[in-house]
Coordinates of C-alpha atoms and ligand atoms in Angstrom, one line a residue:
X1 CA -99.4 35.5 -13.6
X2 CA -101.1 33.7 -16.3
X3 CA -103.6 35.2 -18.4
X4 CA -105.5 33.0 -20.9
X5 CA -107.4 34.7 -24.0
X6 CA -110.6 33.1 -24.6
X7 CA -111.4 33.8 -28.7
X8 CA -115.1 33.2 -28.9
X9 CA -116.4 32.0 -32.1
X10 CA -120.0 30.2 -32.4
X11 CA -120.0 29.0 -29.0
X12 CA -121.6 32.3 -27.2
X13 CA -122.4 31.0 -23.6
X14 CA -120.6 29.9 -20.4
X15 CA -122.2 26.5 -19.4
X16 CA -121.1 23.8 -21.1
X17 CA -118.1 25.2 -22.4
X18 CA -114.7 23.2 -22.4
X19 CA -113.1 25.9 -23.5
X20 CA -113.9 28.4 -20.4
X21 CA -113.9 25.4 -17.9
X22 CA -109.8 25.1 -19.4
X23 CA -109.0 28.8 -19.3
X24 CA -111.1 29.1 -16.1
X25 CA -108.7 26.3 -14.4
X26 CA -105.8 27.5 -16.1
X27 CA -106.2 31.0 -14.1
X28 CA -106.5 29.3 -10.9
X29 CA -103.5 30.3 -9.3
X30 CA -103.0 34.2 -9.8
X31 CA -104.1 34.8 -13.2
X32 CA -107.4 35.5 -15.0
X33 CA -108.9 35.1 -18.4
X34 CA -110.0 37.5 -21.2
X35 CA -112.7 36.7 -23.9
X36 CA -112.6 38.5 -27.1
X37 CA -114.8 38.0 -30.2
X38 CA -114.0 39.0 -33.7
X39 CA -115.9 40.0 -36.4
X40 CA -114.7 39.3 -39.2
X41 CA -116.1 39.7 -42.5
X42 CA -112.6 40.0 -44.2
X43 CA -111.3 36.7 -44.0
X44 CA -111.2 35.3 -48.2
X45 CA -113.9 32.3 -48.0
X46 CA -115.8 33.5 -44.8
X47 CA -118.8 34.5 -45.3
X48 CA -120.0 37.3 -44.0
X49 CA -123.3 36.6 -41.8
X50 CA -126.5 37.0 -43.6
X51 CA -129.1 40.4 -41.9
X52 CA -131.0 38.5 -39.5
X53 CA -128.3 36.5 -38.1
X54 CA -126.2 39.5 -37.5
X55 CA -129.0 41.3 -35.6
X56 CA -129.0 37.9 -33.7
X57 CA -125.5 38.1 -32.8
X58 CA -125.7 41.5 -31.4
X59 CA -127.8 40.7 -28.6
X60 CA -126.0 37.5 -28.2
X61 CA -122.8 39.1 -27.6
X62 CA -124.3 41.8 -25.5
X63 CA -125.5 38.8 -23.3
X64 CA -122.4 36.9 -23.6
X65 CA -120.5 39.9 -22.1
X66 CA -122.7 39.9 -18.9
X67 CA -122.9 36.4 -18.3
X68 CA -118.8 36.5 -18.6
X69 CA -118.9 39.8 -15.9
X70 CA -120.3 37.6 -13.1
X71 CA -117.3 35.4 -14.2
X72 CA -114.9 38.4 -13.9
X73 CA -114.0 38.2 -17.8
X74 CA -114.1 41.0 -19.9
X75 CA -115.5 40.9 -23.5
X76 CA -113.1 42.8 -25.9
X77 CA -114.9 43.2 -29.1
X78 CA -113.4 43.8 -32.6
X79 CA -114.0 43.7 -36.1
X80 CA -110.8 42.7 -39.0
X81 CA -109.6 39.9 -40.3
X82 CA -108.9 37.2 -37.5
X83 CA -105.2 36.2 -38.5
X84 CA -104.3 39.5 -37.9
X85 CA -107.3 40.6 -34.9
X86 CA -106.2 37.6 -32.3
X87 CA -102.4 37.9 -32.1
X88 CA -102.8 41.6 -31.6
X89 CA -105.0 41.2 -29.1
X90 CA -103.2 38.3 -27.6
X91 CA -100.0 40.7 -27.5
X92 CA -101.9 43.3 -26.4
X93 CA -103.3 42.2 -23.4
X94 CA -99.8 40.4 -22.2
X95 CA -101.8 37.0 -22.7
X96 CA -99.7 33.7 -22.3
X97 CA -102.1 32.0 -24.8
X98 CA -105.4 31.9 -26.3
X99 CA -108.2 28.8 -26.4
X100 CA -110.8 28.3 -28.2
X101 CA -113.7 26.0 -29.3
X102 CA -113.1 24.4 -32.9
X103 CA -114.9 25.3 -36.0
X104 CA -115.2 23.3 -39.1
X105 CA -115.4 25.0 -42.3
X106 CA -112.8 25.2 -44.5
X107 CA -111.7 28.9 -44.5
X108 CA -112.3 28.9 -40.6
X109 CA -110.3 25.9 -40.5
X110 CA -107.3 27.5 -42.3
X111 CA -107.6 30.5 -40.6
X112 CA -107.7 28.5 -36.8
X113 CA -104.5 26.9 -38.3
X114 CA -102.8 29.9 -39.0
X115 CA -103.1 31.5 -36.0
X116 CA -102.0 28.5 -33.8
X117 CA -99.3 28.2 -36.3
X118 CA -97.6 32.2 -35.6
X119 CA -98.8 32.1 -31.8
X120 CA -97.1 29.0 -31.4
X121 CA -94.2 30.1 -33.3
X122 CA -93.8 33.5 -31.2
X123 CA -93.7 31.2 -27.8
X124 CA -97.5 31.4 -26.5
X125 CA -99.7 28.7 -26.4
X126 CA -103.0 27.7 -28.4
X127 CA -105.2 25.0 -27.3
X128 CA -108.6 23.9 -29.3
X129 CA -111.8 22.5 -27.6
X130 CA -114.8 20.6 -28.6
X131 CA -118.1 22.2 -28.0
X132 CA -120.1 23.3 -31.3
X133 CA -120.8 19.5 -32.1
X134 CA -121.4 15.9 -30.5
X135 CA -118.7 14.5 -31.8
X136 CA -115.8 15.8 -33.8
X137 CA -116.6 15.2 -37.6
X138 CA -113.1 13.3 -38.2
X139 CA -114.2 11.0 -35.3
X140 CA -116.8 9.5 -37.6
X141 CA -115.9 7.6 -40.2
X142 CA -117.5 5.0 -43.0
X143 CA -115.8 1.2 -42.4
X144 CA -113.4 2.0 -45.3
X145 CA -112.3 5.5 -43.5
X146 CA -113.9 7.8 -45.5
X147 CA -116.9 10.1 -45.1
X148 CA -120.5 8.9 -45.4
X149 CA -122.7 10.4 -47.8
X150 CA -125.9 8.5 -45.9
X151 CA -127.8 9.7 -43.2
X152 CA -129.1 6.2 -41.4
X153 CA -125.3 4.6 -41.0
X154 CA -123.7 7.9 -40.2
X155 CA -126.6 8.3 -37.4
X156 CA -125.6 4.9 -36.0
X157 CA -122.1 5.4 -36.0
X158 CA -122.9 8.9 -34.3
X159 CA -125.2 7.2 -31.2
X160 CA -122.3 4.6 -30.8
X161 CA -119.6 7.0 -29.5
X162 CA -119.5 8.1 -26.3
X163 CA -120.0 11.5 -25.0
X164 CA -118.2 14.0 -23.4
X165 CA -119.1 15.4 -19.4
X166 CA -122.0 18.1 -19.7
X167 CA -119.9 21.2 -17.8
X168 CA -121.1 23.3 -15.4
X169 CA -120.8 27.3 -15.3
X170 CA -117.5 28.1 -13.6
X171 CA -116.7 29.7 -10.7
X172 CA -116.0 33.7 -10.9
X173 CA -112.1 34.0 -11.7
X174 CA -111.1 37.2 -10.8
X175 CA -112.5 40.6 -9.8
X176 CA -113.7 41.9 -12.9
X177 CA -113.0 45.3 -12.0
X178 CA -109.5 44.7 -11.4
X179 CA -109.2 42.5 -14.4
X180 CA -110.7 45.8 -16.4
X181 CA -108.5 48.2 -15.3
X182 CA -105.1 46.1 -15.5
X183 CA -106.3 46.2 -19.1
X184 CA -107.1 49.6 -19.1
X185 CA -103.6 50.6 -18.2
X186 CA -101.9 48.3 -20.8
X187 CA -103.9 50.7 -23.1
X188 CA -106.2 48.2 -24.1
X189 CA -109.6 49.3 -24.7
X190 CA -112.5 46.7 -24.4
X191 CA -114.5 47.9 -27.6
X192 CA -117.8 48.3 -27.8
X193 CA -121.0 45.6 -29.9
X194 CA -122.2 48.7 -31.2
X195 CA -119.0 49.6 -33.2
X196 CA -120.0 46.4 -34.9
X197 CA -123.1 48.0 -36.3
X198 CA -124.9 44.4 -36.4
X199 CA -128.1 46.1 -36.2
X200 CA -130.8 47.3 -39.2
X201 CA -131.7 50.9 -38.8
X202 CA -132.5 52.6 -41.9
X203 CA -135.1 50.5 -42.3
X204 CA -135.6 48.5 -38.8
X205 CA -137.1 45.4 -39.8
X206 CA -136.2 43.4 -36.9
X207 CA -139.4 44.3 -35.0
X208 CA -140.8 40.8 -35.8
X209 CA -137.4 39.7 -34.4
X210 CA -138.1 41.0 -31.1
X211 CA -141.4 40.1 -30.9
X212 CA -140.7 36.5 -31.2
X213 CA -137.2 35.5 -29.7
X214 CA -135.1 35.8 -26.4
X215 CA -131.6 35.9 -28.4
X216 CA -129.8 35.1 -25.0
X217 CA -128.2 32.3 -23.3
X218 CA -130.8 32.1 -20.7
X219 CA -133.6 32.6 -23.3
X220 CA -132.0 29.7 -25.0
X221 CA -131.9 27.6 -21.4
X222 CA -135.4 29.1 -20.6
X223 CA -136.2 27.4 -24.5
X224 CA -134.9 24.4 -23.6
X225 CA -136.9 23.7 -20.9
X226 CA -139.8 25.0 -22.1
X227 CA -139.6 22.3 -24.8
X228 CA -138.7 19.7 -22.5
X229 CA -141.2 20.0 -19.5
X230 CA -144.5 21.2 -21.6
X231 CA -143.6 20.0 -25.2
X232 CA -141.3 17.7 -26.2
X233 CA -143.7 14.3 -25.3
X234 CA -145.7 15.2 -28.2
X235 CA -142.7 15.9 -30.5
X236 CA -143.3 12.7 -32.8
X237 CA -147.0 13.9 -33.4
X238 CA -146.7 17.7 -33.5
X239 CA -143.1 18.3 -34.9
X240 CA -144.5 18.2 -38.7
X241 CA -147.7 20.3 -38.0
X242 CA -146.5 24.0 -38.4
X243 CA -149.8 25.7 -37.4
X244 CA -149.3 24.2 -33.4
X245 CA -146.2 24.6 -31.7
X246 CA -144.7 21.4 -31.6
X247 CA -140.8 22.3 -32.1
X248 CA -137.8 22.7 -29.8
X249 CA -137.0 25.9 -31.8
X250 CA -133.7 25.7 -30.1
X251 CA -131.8 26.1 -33.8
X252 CA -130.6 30.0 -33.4
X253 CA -129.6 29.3 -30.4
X254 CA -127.5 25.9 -31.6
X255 CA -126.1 27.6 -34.3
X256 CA -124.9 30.6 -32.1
X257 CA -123.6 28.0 -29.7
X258 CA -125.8 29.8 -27.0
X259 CA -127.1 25.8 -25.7
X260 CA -124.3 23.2 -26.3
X261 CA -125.8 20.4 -28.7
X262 CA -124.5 18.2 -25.6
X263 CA -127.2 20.1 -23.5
X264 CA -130.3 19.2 -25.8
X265 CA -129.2 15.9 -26.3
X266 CA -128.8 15.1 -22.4
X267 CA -132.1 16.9 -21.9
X268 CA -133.9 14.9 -24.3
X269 CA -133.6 11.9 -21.6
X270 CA -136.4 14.0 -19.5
X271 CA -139.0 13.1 -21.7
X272 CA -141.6 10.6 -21.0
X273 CA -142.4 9.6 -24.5
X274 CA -139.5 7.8 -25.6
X275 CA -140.2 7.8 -29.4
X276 CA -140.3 11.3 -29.4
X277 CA -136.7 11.5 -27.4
X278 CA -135.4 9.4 -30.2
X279 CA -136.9 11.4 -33.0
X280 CA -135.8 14.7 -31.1
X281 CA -132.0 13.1 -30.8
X282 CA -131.7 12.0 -34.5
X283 CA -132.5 16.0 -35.7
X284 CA -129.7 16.8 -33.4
X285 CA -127.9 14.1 -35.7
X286 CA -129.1 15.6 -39.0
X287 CA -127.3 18.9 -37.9
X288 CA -124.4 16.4 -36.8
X289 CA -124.4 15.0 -40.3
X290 CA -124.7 18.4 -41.8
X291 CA -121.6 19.4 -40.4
X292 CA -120.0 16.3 -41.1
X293 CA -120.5 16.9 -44.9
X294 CA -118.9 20.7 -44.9
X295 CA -116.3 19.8 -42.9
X296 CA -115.5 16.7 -45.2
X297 CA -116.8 18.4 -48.9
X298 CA -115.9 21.9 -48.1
X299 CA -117.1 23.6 -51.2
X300 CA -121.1 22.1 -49.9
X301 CA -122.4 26.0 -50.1
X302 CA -121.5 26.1 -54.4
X303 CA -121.0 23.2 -55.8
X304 CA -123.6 20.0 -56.3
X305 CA -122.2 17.0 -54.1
X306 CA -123.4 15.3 -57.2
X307 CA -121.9 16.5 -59.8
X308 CA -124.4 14.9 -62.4
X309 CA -126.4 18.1 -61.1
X310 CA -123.7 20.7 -62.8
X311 CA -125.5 20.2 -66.2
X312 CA -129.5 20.9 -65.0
X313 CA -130.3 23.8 -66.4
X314 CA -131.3 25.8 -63.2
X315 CA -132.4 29.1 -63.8
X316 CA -130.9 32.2 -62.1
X317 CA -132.4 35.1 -59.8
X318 CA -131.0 37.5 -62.8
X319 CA -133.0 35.5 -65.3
X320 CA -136.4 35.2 -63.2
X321 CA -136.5 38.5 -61.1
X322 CA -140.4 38.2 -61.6
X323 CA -140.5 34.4 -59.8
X324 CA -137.6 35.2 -57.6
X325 CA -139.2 38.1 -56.1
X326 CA -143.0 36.5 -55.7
X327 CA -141.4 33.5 -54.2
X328 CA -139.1 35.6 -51.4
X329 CA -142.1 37.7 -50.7
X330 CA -144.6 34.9 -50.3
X331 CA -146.7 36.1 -53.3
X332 CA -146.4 32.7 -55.0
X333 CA -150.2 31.6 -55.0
X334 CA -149.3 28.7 -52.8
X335 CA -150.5 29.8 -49.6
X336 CA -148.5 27.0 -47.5
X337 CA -145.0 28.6 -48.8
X338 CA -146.3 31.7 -49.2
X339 CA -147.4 31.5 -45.4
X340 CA -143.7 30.2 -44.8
X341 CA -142.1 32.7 -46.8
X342 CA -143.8 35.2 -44.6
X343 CA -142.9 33.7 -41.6
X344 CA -139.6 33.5 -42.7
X345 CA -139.2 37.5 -43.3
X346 CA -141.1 38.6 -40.3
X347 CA -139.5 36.3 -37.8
X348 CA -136.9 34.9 -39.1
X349 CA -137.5 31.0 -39.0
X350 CA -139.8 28.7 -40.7
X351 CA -140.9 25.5 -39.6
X352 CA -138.7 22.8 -41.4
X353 CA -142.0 21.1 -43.2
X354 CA -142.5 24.4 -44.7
X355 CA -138.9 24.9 -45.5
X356 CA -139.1 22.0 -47.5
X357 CA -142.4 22.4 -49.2
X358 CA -140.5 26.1 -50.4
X359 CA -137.5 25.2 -51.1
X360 CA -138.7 22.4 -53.8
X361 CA -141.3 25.0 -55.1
X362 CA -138.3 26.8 -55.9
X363 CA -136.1 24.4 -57.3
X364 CA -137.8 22.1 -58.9
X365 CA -141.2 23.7 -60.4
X366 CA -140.0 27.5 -60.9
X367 CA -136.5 26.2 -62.0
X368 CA -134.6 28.4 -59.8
X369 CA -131.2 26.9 -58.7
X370 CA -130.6 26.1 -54.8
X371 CA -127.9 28.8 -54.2
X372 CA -130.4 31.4 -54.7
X373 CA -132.6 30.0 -52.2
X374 CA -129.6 29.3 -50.1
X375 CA -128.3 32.9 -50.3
X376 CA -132.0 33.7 -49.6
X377 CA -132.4 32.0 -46.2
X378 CA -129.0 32.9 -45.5
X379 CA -129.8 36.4 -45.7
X380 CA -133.2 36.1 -43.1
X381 CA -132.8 33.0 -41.0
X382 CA -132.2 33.5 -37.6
X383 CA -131.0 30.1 -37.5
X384 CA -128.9 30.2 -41.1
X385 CA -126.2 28.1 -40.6
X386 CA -123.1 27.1 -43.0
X387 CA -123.8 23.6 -43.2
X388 CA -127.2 22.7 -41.9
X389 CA -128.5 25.7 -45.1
X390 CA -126.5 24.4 -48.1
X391 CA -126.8 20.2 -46.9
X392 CA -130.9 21.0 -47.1
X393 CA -131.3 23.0 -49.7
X394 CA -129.0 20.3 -51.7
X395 CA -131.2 17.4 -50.0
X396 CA -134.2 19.2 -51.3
X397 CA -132.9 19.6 -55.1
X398 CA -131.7 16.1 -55.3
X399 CA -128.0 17.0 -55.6
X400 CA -126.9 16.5 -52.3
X401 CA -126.1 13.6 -49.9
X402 CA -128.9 11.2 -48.7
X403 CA -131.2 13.3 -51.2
X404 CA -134.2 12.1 -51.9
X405 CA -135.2 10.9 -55.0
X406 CA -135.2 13.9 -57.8
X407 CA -139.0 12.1 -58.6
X408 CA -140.2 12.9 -55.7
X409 CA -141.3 16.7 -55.4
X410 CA -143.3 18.3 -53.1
X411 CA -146.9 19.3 -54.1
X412 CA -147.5 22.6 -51.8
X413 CA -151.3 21.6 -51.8
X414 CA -150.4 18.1 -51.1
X415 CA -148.2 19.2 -47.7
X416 CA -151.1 21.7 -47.2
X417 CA -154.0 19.1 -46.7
X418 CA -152.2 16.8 -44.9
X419 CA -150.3 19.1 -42.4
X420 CA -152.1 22.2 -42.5
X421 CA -155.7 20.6 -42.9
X422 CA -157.6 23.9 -41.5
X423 CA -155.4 26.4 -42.7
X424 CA -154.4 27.5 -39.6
X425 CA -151.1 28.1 -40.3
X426 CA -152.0 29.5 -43.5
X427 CA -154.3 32.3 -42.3
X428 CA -151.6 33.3 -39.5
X429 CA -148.8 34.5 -41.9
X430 CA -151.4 34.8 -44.6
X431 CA -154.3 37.4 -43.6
X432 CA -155.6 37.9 -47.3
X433 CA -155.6 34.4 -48.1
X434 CA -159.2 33.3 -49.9
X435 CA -159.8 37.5 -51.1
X436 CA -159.6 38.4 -54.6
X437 CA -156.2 40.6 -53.1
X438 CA -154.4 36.8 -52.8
X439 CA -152.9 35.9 -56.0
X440 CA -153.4 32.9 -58.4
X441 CA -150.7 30.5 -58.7
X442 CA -147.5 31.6 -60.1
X443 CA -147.1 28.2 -61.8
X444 CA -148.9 25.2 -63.3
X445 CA -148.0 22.1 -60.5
X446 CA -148.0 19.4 -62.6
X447 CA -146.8 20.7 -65.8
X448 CA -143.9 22.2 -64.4
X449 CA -143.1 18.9 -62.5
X450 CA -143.1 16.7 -65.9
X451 CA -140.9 19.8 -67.3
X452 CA -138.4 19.0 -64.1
X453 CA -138.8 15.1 -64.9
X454 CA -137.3 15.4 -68.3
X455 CA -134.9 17.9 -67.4
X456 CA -133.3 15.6 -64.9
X457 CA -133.9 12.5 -67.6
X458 CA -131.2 14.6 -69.6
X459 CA -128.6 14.5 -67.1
X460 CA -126.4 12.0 -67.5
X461 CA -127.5 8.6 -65.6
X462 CA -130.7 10.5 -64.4
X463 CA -132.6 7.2 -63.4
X464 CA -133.6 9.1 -59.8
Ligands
LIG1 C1 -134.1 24.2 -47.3 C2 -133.8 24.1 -45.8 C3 -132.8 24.9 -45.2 C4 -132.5 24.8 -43.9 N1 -131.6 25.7 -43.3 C5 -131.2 25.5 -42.0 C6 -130.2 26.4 -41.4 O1 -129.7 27.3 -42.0 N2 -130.0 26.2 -40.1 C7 -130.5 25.2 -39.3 O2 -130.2 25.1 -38.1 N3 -131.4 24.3 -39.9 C8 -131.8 24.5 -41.2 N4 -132.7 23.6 -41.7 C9 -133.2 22.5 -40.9 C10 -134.4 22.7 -40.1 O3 -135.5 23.2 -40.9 C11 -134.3 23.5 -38.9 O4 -133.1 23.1 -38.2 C12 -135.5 23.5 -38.0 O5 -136.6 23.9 -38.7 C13 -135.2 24.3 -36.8 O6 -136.4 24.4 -36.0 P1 -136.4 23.7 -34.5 O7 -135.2 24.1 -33.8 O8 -137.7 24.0 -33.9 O9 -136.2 22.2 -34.9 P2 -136.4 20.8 -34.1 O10 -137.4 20.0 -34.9 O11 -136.8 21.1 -32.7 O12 -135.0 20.1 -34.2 C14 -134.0 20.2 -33.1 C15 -132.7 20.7 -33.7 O13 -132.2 19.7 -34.6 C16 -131.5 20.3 -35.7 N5 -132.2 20.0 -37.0 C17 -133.5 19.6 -37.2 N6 -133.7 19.3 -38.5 C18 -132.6 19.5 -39.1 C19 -132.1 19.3 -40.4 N7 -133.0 18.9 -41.4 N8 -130.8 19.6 -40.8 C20 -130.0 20.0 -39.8 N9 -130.3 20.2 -38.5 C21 -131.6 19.9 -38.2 C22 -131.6 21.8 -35.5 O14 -130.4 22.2 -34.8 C23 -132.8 21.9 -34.6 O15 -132.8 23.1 -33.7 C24 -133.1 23.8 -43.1 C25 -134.0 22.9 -43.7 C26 -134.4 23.1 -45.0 C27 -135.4 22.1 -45.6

């Protein structure tokens, strides 16, 4: 009998999933498969997920373990460092081998490595899928073979590569109850998401969570289609205007690997408006592209890309606790971050114009360097993600690939008027906006933009 471990990772679902569709075929004669998950905050160089992602992964794994029932798959769940958690397991549960889909940063990468390596070496097998991205970041290369550090040329290359066959759910493989209690009598026990303790309790603050997302696989489909039937045509329009709904919102539910990238992608050939299918397509190539850059320039999360960036003199949390804490709590005087800021911790997501408009508040007029806002969003996005968070935040400051130029920093007021005209994003996250309770702005706009000019004059070759 063969019996396949299946070591979910960020690909929580079961359509669209090479990996199951192999494991599911490989048990098609007398055997059966087993998923497993592993939390692992132990691992040297993985981070650990930041508060609002890990209450997001506790009802995705929750889901992910009935959608893999109706498959007859049980979910073990465990927590430890992955070298050590899979072979256990896989020796544990009398598995022939383990799959999995690929991950790309560079501690996962190791780690993935590692265990193929000993499982390999002990006489079971280990196979690696596709499935988290389009195409596999090595697969694109600049004309001289090495990475590109520009959006446009990388998109191109992207769009020119075929893709892969959109799977379908598989068929049940087994009786789950008899699958559960062979496992039961090899004394393995299935483990429980609550052991995890992924949730906030003491305080819970994920009641704005609740209120706004479906954190399952079907509320991702249900997303999806939402977006693409009664949405999506108006994309190119409404995607920049953060008062209306005009975004897929799909991005918790890429980066938990809940809808394949493959699935938006193919779905965006639904919509009418053909511009706005385009537009839609190349943001699923800017997450692309972000990946491509941590997979190639690992260290992306600390260090500038540019390294010109190592001598601005950024300021610390530990040296502005005043700014650092107006800006996180949306007290900044700016009503169109603070509105975002707001959204942020009450939701956990802002709408990417807004991420913008407060990220370059941050960095380039209060002076505050991008890993604190990194490690801020990290912390409360739904949706924080280990390359898309570090590639914009470095986009934003300048220091990063395709930046834009260091000269060009947002005005809050600016992005206000033109995208938020009649404050109707503004007065949703911001109720006290216009009262003498709303504060005055934390900083001067244009004094603290010439301060940021000459700053960046000083770094060596600081032409912009
Ligand atoms: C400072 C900063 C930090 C960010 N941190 C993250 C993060 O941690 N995780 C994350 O997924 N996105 C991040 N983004 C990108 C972007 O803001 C979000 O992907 C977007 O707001 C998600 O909303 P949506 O799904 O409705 O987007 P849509 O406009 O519907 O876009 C569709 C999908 O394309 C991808 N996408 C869109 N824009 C970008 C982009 N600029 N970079 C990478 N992928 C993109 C996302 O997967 C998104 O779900 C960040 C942007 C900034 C400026």
């Amino acid at each position: 009998m063969t019996r396949t471990l299946l070591w979910f990772r960020d690909d929580l679902r079961v359509e669209d999933h090479p990996a199951l569709t192999f494991a599911v075929h490989a048990a098609s004669d007398d055997g059966d498969v087993v998923g497993l998950y592993v939390l692992d905050d132990e691992t040297p160089g993985i981070r650990p997920l930041g508060g609002a992602a890990r209450w997001w992964l506790h009802h995705a794994l929750l889901s992910l373990a009935d959608r893999l029932r109706d498959l007859g798959i049980p979910l073990l769940i465990r927590c430890g460092p992955a070298a050590q958690q899979v072979p256990a397991v896989v020796q544990a549960t009398g598995s022939t081998g383990v799959v999995w889909t690929r991950r790309y940063g560079g501690p996962e990468r190791e780690t993935d490595a590692s265990v193929k390596e000993d499982l390999r070496g002990r006489g079971f097998t280990a196979h690696s899928f596709p499935g988290s991205l389009l195409q596999e970041p090595w697969t694109i290369s600049t004309g001289g073979g090495g990475p590109y550090r520009v959006f446009t040329p990388f998109y191109k290359n992207l769009s020119g590569h075929p893709l892969r066959e959109l799977l379908p759910v598989p068929k049940p493989v087994a009786e789950y109850s008899g699958v559960q209690s062979s496992l039961a009598g090899a004394g393995v026990s299935l483990g429980a998401v609550d052991d995890l303790d992924l949730l906030p309790t003491r305080p819970d603050w994920a009641g704005g969570l609740r209120d706004r997302w479906t954190p399952t696989e079907e509320g991702g489909q249900q997303r999806l289609r939402q977006f693409v039937d009664q949405e999506g045509d108006a994309y190119t329009r409404a995607r920049d205007v953060p008062g209306v709904q005009g975004t897929s919102l799909l991005s918790p539910y890429l980066r938990f690997g809940q809808v394949s990238p493959l699935s938006a992608w193919t779905a965006a050939s639904e919509l009418d408006h053909e511009p706005s299918a385009s537009t839609f397509r190349s943001e699923l190539g800017w997450r692309e592209f972000c990946w491509h850059l941590l997979y190639h320039f690992p260290d992306l999360p600390e260090k500038n890309l540019r390294t010109q960036f190592d001598a601005y003199p950024w300021r610390t949390q530990a040296q502005e606790p005043d700014v650092f804490r107006a800006w996180s709590a949306g007290r900044t005087g700016f009503p169109f971050v603070d509105a975002g800021m707001r959204e942020l911790w009450q939701s956990g997501h802002m709408h990417n114009r807004v991420r913008m408009a407060a990220a370059s508040l941050l960095v380039k007029n209060l002076g505050i360097h991008w890993r604190e806002g990194e490690a801020w969003f990290w912390d409360t996005l739904v949706d924080a993600d280990a390359a898309s968070n570090p590639a914009n935040w470095q986009w934003v400051a300048g220091s990063g690939a395709d930046a834009a130029p260091f000269f060009r920093i947002f005005n809050p007021e600016r992005q206000r008027d033109r995208f938020d005209p009649d404050d109707v994003y503004v007065r949703r996250w911001v109720p006290e906006f216009g009262s003498e309770d709303y504060p005055d702005p934390l900083v001067d706009l244009r004094a603290s933009r010439q301060q940021a000019l000459a700053e960046y004059q000083q770094l060596s070759g600081g032409s912009g």
